[in-house]
Amino acid sequence: MMLQKVCLFLLCLFVTASVGAVGPASPASAVGELKPFPQQVSYPGILKPSQVTQAAMNQAVTAYYDYWKATYLKSNLTSLPGGYYVKGDITGDPDGFTALGSSEGQGYGMIITVLMAGYDPNAKAIYDGLFKTARAYKSSGNPNLMGWVVADSKAAQGHFGSATDGDLDIAYSLILAHNQWGSGGSVNYLQEAKKMITDGIKASYVTSGYRLNLGDWDGKDALNTRPSDWMLSHLRAFYEVTGDETWIRVIDNLYDVYQQFTSTYSPNTGLISDFVVGDPPKPAPEWYLDEFKETNQYAYNASRVPLRIVMDYAFYGDPRAKALADKMAGWIKGKTGGSPANIKNGYKLDGTAFGDYATAVFVSPFISAGTANPANQAWVNAGWDWMKNKKEDYFSDSYNLLNMLFLTGNWWKPGGSPVPEAPNLALNKTTVSSTVEGVGFESGKAVDGNQMTRWASREGNDPEWIYVDLGSVQQITGVKLRWEVAYAKRYKIEISSDSGSPEHWQEVYSTSSGDGGLDEIPLAPQAARYVRMYGIERGTPYGYSLYEFEVTGQ
């Protein structure tokens, strides 16, 4: 699949989601924002522009948002009434469609909108419209992800493969939305986030070596990766809402890859190439994946990296992020004589410029990187003055606004862990299944707590079943089924309290519209020793397959 120029179109409800002192917020709108703009957080160890007041910075953000919204936020899809999208050009092959936007733009728009809620009284309606589009234009490879192209055609919905960056931003925005509005409305933001994180992003993008690949069309053993996708603070938020240690392993590995890369190719600049390949990591060759010539340099993909790095220091205090941000900021200050207007739109890894003008998608992230060190106050001040009125195109303007939100403290850290969930009574308990596909797919794989292993039945048979023995009669309150691609369209949940082997099954839940992914099934508290998933009709030509079969209880 052809990729476009700038990255494949690139907690508790009441827990305080910010750190440091927070100034007065504007009145919440009728939908009841919990984190209304302006939040104006002061992050520990992070500078803000010091030559202007907080109120003036907030006003600059709202003025820029009004411009951005009027210019790029659209709801004119005849093929999806009520669906919003962020209008932006793409490069790459739209496969006969007229491309209007991308998953990259959708992710930017969803983060911006949720952070501007409270200032914009229509933010929630707009956000839900953006989410509607993200879900309608699902990826052809994994329906829990978004296809990378938005076009005004029903045929475009489900036609395109995905792009990693857009999905990471979309999933992260859902966590922000849960913090902003709660998840008790028409969209359960937290549940949607968890499903997308685990059944979409983890299932398709996390490689066996704990890198992030390029899309759901890419391999799980891939070594190629795009550093602009390394949204480290996003990944920490994923960990906080799922409790899945996979995300910590990915974070640690990406830091290792970055440090190995820079020690060899950019020890004096801290720069990284648009694409990284191999082990040990090295720059991708020129014209990688037919994107553009400079895929082996610091170009329009990698230009976004400094913001992604410094946010992990601002929000979570990781010293590795500070070290990288300080190196990049120190180098670019020296390169430009302390003048952000002298930044160019492209650098070789050794710091030699090949670009010829300053554009916000290069300038603003370098300003954000400078906030991690008090020696950079004049740099941050000059950068703010340069960027606050800079208006160019969809890509630069959207990323400029994200940096403005960070620099003013109006991109707040999402809340921590969700409310503690009921224990999983099925974990590592005895299981029995009707059939097994083969070695490595035994029934016990569904209760081992490892979301990379799975039980699979023989292909092509109905009905099939799997049950877990809780060991004794327990008070159960729900079931969670995390399906692999081979899911049940029609199935029921049954329980038994027999001693010995179960003989008398009682139906407690059934559905005929299963669609795979994560099924969270609440049950009225009741006694059971055995819990069974009884598959009646397959949703695919294959068999039935579960990554995890959980039983929650008291």
XYZ file of C-alpha atoms in Angstrom:
554
model
C 0.000 0.000 0.000
C 1.338 3.451 -0.906
C 2.067 5.616 2.119
C 1.573 9.353 2.254
C 4.193 12.006 2.885
C 3.590 12.827 6.488
C 2.972 9.528 8.147
C 0.169 7.442 6.803
C -2.608 9.717 7.642
C -0.468 9.978 10.365
C -8.805 7.508 35.525
C -10.853 7.382 37.372
C -13.712 9.642 36.517
C -13.128 12.035 39.367
C -9.387 11.521 39.880
C -7.462 14.733 39.253
C -5.951 14.287 35.831
C -3.376 17.022 36.055
C -0.230 17.621 38.000
C 0.869 20.835 39.670
C -1.137 23.999 40.206
C -4.252 24.628 38.153
C -5.760 28.047 37.588
C -9.446 28.883 37.437
C -11.381 27.114 34.730
C -14.096 28.554 32.552
C -17.657 27.528 33.377
C -18.544 24.054 32.172
C -21.054 23.871 29.354
C -24.381 22.126 29.464
C -22.881 18.690 28.870
C -20.952 18.898 32.134
C -17.238 18.812 31.388
C -15.080 17.604 34.240
C -11.902 19.144 32.773
C -13.145 22.270 30.962
C -10.757 24.506 29.080
C -8.600 26.192 30.330
C -6.932 23.748 32.677
C -3.573 25.630 32.447
C -1.619 22.942 34.284
C 1.928 23.630 35.478
C 3.936 20.467 34.859
C 6.807 19.825 37.318
C 10.148 20.745 35.738
C 8.523 22.129 32.575
C 8.745 25.732 31.360
C 5.943 27.847 29.973
C 6.433 31.022 27.964
C 7.250 33.651 30.572
C 6.862 36.898 28.609
C 3.050 36.614 28.423
C 0.328 35.945 30.967
C -1.524 32.667 31.248
C -4.692 34.463 30.213
C -3.017 35.752 27.062
C -1.780 32.262 26.216
C -5.267 30.834 26.729
C -6.698 33.510 24.444
C -4.128 32.677 21.770
C -5.114 29.011 21.954
C -8.845 29.733 21.640
C -8.259 32.094 18.694
C -6.127 29.471 16.942
C -8.709 26.791 17.667
C -11.482 28.940 16.167
C -9.383 29.333 13.017
C -8.472 25.644 12.899
C -12.071 24.528 13.446
C -13.456 26.832 10.739
C -10.783 25.770 8.270
C -10.465 22.014 8.736
C -13.342 20.536 10.757
C -16.064 19.298 8.393
C -19.379 17.419 8.635
C -20.482 17.271 4.998
C -20.256 13.542 4.296
C -23.338 12.550 2.311
C -22.377 8.923 2.862
C -22.279 9.358 6.653
C -24.713 11.986 7.989
C -23.532 13.264 11.366
C -19.986 12.127 10.770
C -17.208 14.679 11.279
C -13.711 14.590 9.818
C -10.613 16.782 9.636
C -10.067 17.892 6.058
C -6.501 17.474 4.888
C -4.470 16.558 1.840
C -2.762 13.200 1.554
C -0.024 11.838 -0.642
C -0.202 8.236 -1.681
C -2.723 6.197 -3.600
C -6.404 6.757 -2.651
C -7.283 3.779 -4.850
C -9.742 5.629 -7.066
C -11.463 7.550 -4.269
C -11.294 11.296 -3.693
C -9.506 11.520 -0.371
C -10.836 14.158 2.025
C -8.861 13.308 5.149
C -7.142 10.561 7.076
C -7.027 8.613 10.301
C -4.058 10.787 11.250
C -6.223 13.897 10.994
C -9.042 12.154 12.805
C -6.745 11.464 15.753
C -5.502 15.049 15.863
C -9.055 16.352 15.717
C -10.335 14.075 18.476
C -7.553 15.088 20.889
C -7.958 18.792 20.093
C -11.733 18.702 20.475
C -11.785 16.951 23.840
C -9.143 19.333 25.220
C -11.126 22.371 24.016
C -14.362 21.177 25.644
C -15.749 23.835 27.945
C -14.603 26.594 25.624
C -16.484 25.028 22.715
C -20.014 24.177 23.928
C -20.418 21.797 20.970
C -17.252 19.848 21.675
C -18.953 16.654 22.812
C -21.260 16.519 19.801
C -18.312 17.162 17.492
C -16.180 14.565 19.252
C -18.922 11.945 18.970
C -19.243 12.805 15.263
C -15.502 12.322 14.790
C -15.725 8.988 16.600
C -18.669 7.985 14.402
C -16.496 8.507 11.335
C -13.558 6.657 12.878
C -15.775 3.628 13.482
C -17.588 3.750 10.131
C -14.317 3.944 8.195
C -12.940 0.830 9.844
C -9.799 -0.793 8.573
C -9.983 -3.624 6.082
C -7.442 -5.528 8.177
C -8.743 -5.108 11.717
C -12.227 -3.633 12.302
C -11.141 -2.298 15.702
C -8.866 0.160 13.856
C -9.559 2.947 11.373
C -8.745 2.792 7.682
C -6.293 5.532 6.753
C -8.415 7.357 4.132
C -11.687 9.262 4.560
C -13.640 9.623 1.305
C -17.300 10.468 0.754
C -18.348 7.006 -0.328
C -19.882 4.037 1.426
C -17.433 1.879 -0.505
C -14.519 3.613 1.256
C -15.770 2.405 4.638
C -13.786 -0.722 5.388
C -11.795 -0.454 2.163
C -8.405 0.796 3.392
C -5.794 -0.633 5.723
C -4.756 1.255 8.831
C -1.984 3.622 9.932
C -0.495 3.268 13.398
C -0.322 6.928 14.376
C -3.970 7.746 13.777
C -5.185 4.820 15.842
C -2.896 5.608 18.780
C -4.231 9.158 18.897
C -7.853 8.020 18.531
C -7.577 5.479 21.355
C -5.806 8.012 23.576
C -8.516 10.578 22.874
C -11.125 8.111 24.113
C -9.330 7.993 27.475
C -9.365 11.799 27.551
C -13.076 11.743 26.659
C -13.769 9.385 29.562
C -11.990 11.822 31.875
C -13.835 14.771 30.340
C -17.429 13.512 30.122
C -17.557 10.131 31.776
C -18.605 6.950 29.999
C -22.273 6.752 30.940
C -23.661 8.419 27.805
C -24.384 7.175 24.307
C -20.720 6.187 23.859
C -18.908 4.226 26.559
C -15.591 5.951 25.954
C -13.597 3.855 28.407
C -14.873 0.552 27.053
C -14.245 1.680 23.482
C -10.726 2.743 24.461
C -9.930 -0.593 26.088
C -11.256 -2.535 23.120
C -9.301 -0.457 20.645
C -6.111 -0.608 22.712
C -6.132 -4.379 23.159
C -8.033 -5.805 20.189
C -6.853 -3.204 17.724
C -3.510 -1.618 18.587
C -1.939 -4.433 20.577
C -3.279 -7.148 18.311
C -2.082 -5.520 15.090
C 0.756 -3.114 15.904
C 2.810 -4.505 18.786
C 5.440 -6.772 17.298
C 6.956 -9.879 18.831
C 10.007 -7.731 19.653
C 7.883 -4.999 21.303
C 8.263 -2.426 18.562
C 5.351 -0.713 16.806
C 4.906 -1.665 13.169
C 3.466 0.587 10.439
C -0.118 -0.650 10.088
C -2.358 -3.685 10.364
C -1.065 -4.760 6.963
C 2.436 -5.045 8.439
C 3.939 -8.109 10.129
C 4.066 -8.991 13.810
C 7.739 -9.861 13.353
C 8.516 -6.552 11.643
C 11.596 -4.543 12.608
C 10.595 -1.501 10.564
C 9.011 1.224 12.684
C 8.136 4.915 12.453
C 9.445 7.036 15.372
C 6.616 9.557 15.002
C 4.378 6.709 16.222
C 6.356 6.429 19.466
C 3.755 8.249 21.548
C 5.221 7.253 24.880
C 2.799 9.094 27.148
C -0.083 7.571 25.172
C 1.324 4.114 25.838
C 1.535 4.860 29.569
C -2.126 5.877 29.523
C -2.893 2.579 27.766
C -1.142 0.761 30.587
C -3.048 2.697 33.229
C -6.477 1.806 31.848
C -5.701 -1.823 30.950
C -3.120 -2.891 33.531
C -1.352 -4.696 30.680
C 2.427 -4.803 31.231
C 2.899 -5.114 27.469
C 2.790 -1.331 27.202
C 5.625 -0.863 29.681
C 7.710 -3.340 27.719
C 6.995 -1.446 24.494
C 7.980 1.868 26.120
C 11.242 0.444 27.460
C 12.091 -1.150 24.130
C 11.400 2.031 22.154
C 13.698 3.992 24.452
C 16.371 1.317 23.888
C 15.917 1.541 20.122
C 16.147 5.338 20.227
C 19.303 5.306 22.352
C 20.981 2.654 20.195
C 20.126 4.629 17.082
C 21.354 8.012 18.300
C 24.560 6.645 19.790
C 25.505 5.387 16.323
C 23.955 7.857 13.870
C 23.209 11.118 15.695
C 25.193 11.376 18.945
C 25.461 15.166 18.710
C 21.910 16.013 17.600
C 19.565 13.398 19.055
C 17.750 13.338 15.705
C 16.132 10.192 14.353
C 15.106 9.245 10.823
C 11.560 9.140 9.483
C 11.715 5.345 9.439
C 13.945 2.991 11.406
C 14.705 -0.576 10.353
C 16.748 -3.532 11.471
C 18.313 -4.841 14.657
C 20.482 -3.084 15.672
C 18.383 -0.148 14.470
C 19.487 1.975 11.525
C 17.908 4.535 9.180
C 15.636 3.166 6.492
C 16.950 3.639 2.940
C 15.916 6.565 0.761
C 12.465 6.338 -0.807
C 11.450 3.775 1.798
C 8.030 2.317 0.907
C 7.909 4.855 -1.946
C 7.017 7.684 0.445
C 9.620 10.282 -0.517
C 13.366 10.547 -0.855
C 14.315 11.660 2.680
C 12.881 8.694 4.590
C 16.431 8.090 5.895
C 16.646 11.586 7.431
C 14.876 13.851 9.929
C 11.988 14.883 7.685
C 8.210 15.338 7.784
C 7.490 12.198 9.801
C 10.229 12.527 12.403
C 9.602 16.269 12.840
C 6.829 15.367 15.279
C 9.039 13.280 17.566
C 10.248 15.951 20.041
C 6.716 16.608 21.332
C 6.057 12.891 21.796
C 9.302 12.557 23.756
C 9.022 15.570 26.051
C 5.437 14.741 27.029
C 6.661 11.551 28.685
C 8.877 13.671 30.915
C 6.205 16.312 31.574
C 3.441 13.841 32.451
C 5.358 10.894 33.885
C 8.812 12.202 34.780
C 10.853 9.698 32.768
C 14.501 10.886 32.837
C 15.179 9.180 29.506
C 12.720 11.566 27.887
C 14.387 14.597 29.473
C 17.822 13.489 28.277
C 16.620 13.129 24.685
C 14.638 16.376 24.756
C 17.606 18.274 26.199
C 19.937 16.937 23.512
C 17.615 17.907 20.657
C 16.828 21.337 22.129
C 20.462 22.099 22.884
C 21.514 21.177 19.356
C 18.761 23.145 17.556
C 19.369 26.254 19.672
C 23.001 26.208 18.670
C 22.206 25.434 15.049
C 19.824 28.381 14.727
C 21.609 30.896 16.918
C 18.675 30.787 19.321
C 16.186 31.949 16.672
C 13.296 29.530 15.966
C 12.672 31.309 12.659
C 15.963 29.821 11.425
C 14.747 26.210 11.782
C 14.541 24.420 8.441
C 12.091 21.794 7.237
C 14.536 18.915 7.070
C 17.882 17.837 8.526
C 20.389 15.094 7.980
C 21.090 13.107 11.118
C 24.394 14.921 11.622
C 22.527 18.239 11.760
C 23.140 19.463 8.213
C 20.046 21.221 6.905
C 18.564 20.177 3.582
C 15.274 22.035 4.061
C 14.926 25.673 3.065
C 12.232 27.295 5.228
C 10.610 27.256 8.660
C 7.278 25.458 9.063
C 5.373 24.868 12.282
C 5.489 21.079 12.185
C 9.289 21.383 12.502
C 9.486 24.482 14.701
C 6.818 23.848 17.346
C 8.047 20.405 18.501
C 11.551 21.802 18.989
C 10.050 24.558 21.147
C 8.202 21.963 23.204
C 11.414 19.973 23.631
C 13.039 23.065 25.082
C 10.564 23.213 27.975
C 12.382 20.441 29.881
C 15.358 22.652 30.811
C 15.339 26.073 32.550
C 18.275 27.141 30.386
C 15.881 27.288 27.446
C 13.495 29.989 28.695
C 14.439 32.533 26.023
C 14.092 29.804 23.361
C 10.608 28.872 24.568
C 9.579 32.543 24.679
C 10.794 33.214 21.159
C 9.177 30.032 19.893
C 5.789 30.932 21.352
C 5.884 34.331 19.702
C 6.725 32.692 16.357
C 4.152 29.895 16.447
C 1.048 31.461 17.994
C -0.047 33.156 14.746
C 1.528 30.797 12.211
C -1.084 29.504 9.747
C -0.128 27.217 6.883
C -1.929 23.981 6.048
C -3.776 21.081 7.698
C -0.685 19.168 8.788
C 1.372 22.006 10.216
C -1.602 23.828 11.710
C -2.997 20.756 13.465
C 0.352 19.843 14.977
C 1.028 23.466 15.847
C -2.220 23.589 17.839
C -1.313 20.398 19.707
C 2.004 21.979 20.705
C 0.232 25.173 21.772
C -2.049 23.142 24.021
C 0.983 21.472 25.601
C 3.003 24.664 26.019
C 0.123 26.436 27.785
C -0.653 23.556 30.140
C -3.972 22.868 28.437
C -3.053 19.334 27.390
C -3.629 17.635 30.707
C -2.557 14.203 31.792
C -5.468 11.742 31.721
C -6.517 10.216 35.017
C -4.782 7.185 36.423
C -5.996 3.648 36.784
C -9.699 2.929 36.367
C -11.844 1.885 39.285
C -10.467 -1.516 40.438
C -12.231 -4.299 38.685
C -13.600 -7.467 40.217
C -11.063 -10.317 40.351
C -10.801 -12.822 37.524
C -11.939 -16.076 39.130
C -11.037 -18.099 36.037
C -7.345 -17.233 36.009
C -5.238 -20.415 35.678
C -8.178 -22.650 36.594
C -8.979 -26.024 34.996
C -10.666 -25.858 31.601
C -12.328 -28.318 29.214
C -13.247 -27.741 25.576
C -15.181 -29.652 22.954
C -12.219 -29.742 20.539
C -8.733 -28.268 20.089
C -7.274 -27.100 16.792
C -3.849 -28.489 17.654
C -0.785 -28.246 19.856
C -0.411 -24.744 21.304
C -4.130 -23.961 21.222
C -5.261 -25.943 24.280
C -8.214 -24.726 26.350
C -5.969 -23.634 29.207
C -4.506 -20.926 26.973
C -7.779 -19.015 27.373
C -7.338 -18.610 31.147
C -3.577 -18.087 31.455
C -3.758 -14.287 31.662
C -1.609 -13.966 28.524
C -3.444 -12.065 25.830
C -1.033 -13.290 23.166
C -1.988 -16.975 23.559
C -5.359 -18.516 22.778
C -7.650 -21.515 22.717
C -8.896 -22.537 19.284
C -11.412 -25.207 18.339
C -11.216 -27.290 15.182
C -12.131 -25.340 12.081
C -15.579 -25.532 10.544
C -17.627 -27.106 13.337
C -20.829 -25.987 15.109
C -21.483 -26.166 17.983
C -18.249 -25.880 20.000
C -17.736 -24.992 23.650
C -15.250 -24.304 26.404
C -15.861 -24.221 30.136
C -13.843 -23.322 33.211
C -14.000 -25.015 36.599
C -13.670 -22.384 39.327
C -12.796 -25.130 41.811
C -15.731 -24.448 44.123
C -19.019 -22.593 44.040
C -18.333 -18.846 43.742
C -20.437 -15.686 43.474
C -19.942 -14.597 39.875
C -20.843 -11.164 38.487
C -19.809 -11.254 34.841
C -17.925 -12.812 31.955
C -15.374 -11.291 29.566
C -14.626 -12.941 26.244
C -11.673 -11.638 24.248
C -12.061 -13.116 20.783
C -9.426 -13.801 18.189
C -10.462 -13.352 14.531
C -12.445 -16.613 14.784
C -15.401 -15.421 16.879
C -18.926 -16.549 17.679
C -21.808 -14.763 15.997
C -24.361 -16.696 18.058
C -23.504 -18.114 21.469
C -24.692 -18.404 25.045
C -23.151 -18.342 28.499
C -24.171 -21.188 30.777
C -23.413 -21.984 34.415
C -23.578 -25.016 36.661
C -23.090 -25.629 40.383
C -22.838 -29.420 40.157
C -20.195 -31.190 42.175
C -17.766 -33.310 40.190
C -18.282 -32.808 36.461
C -21.066 -30.474 35.273
C -24.256 -32.046 33.956
C -26.990 -29.464 34.479
C -26.373 -26.231 32.587
C -28.395 -23.052 33.120
C -28.416 -20.362 30.445
C -27.674 -16.875 31.835
C -26.910 -14.954 28.632
C -27.273 -15.346 24.875
C -26.703 -13.303 21.738
C -27.169 -13.756 18.018
C -25.261 -10.624 16.983
C -21.723 -11.218 18.231
C -19.109 -9.255 16.289
C -15.843 -10.353 17.860
C -13.394 -8.223 19.787
C -14.060 -7.877 23.509
C -17.437 -8.923 24.921
C -18.008 -7.703 28.488
C -21.101 -9.412 29.877
C -22.391 -8.246 33.273
C -24.472 -10.789 35.195
C -26.661 -10.520 38.247
C -24.640 -11.946 41.180
C -25.245 -15.680 41.357
C -23.620 -18.910 42.482
C -21.695 -21.060 40.022
C -18.746 -23.427 39.889
C -18.649 -24.032 36.133
C -19.026 -21.356 33.450
C -19.314 -22.264 29.777
C -19.218 -20.423 26.479
C -21.396 -22.471 24.112
C -20.808 -21.446 20.492
C -23.795 -22.057 18.230
C -22.902 -20.210 15.033
C -19.476 -19.088 13.864
C -18.859 -15.552 12.662
C -16.113 -16.700 10.270
C -15.416 -19.816 8.181
C -12.887 -20.915 10.809
C -13.611 -22.293 14.254
C -13.915 -20.529 17.619
C -10.940 -18.913 19.294
C -10.521 -16.982 22.556
C -7.462 -15.122 23.758
C -8.997 -14.866 27.205
C -12.081 -16.256 28.975
C -12.526 -14.358 32.229
C -15.107 -14.794 34.969
C -15.458 -11.894 37.371
C -16.832 -12.303 40.849
C -17.019 -11.056 44.390
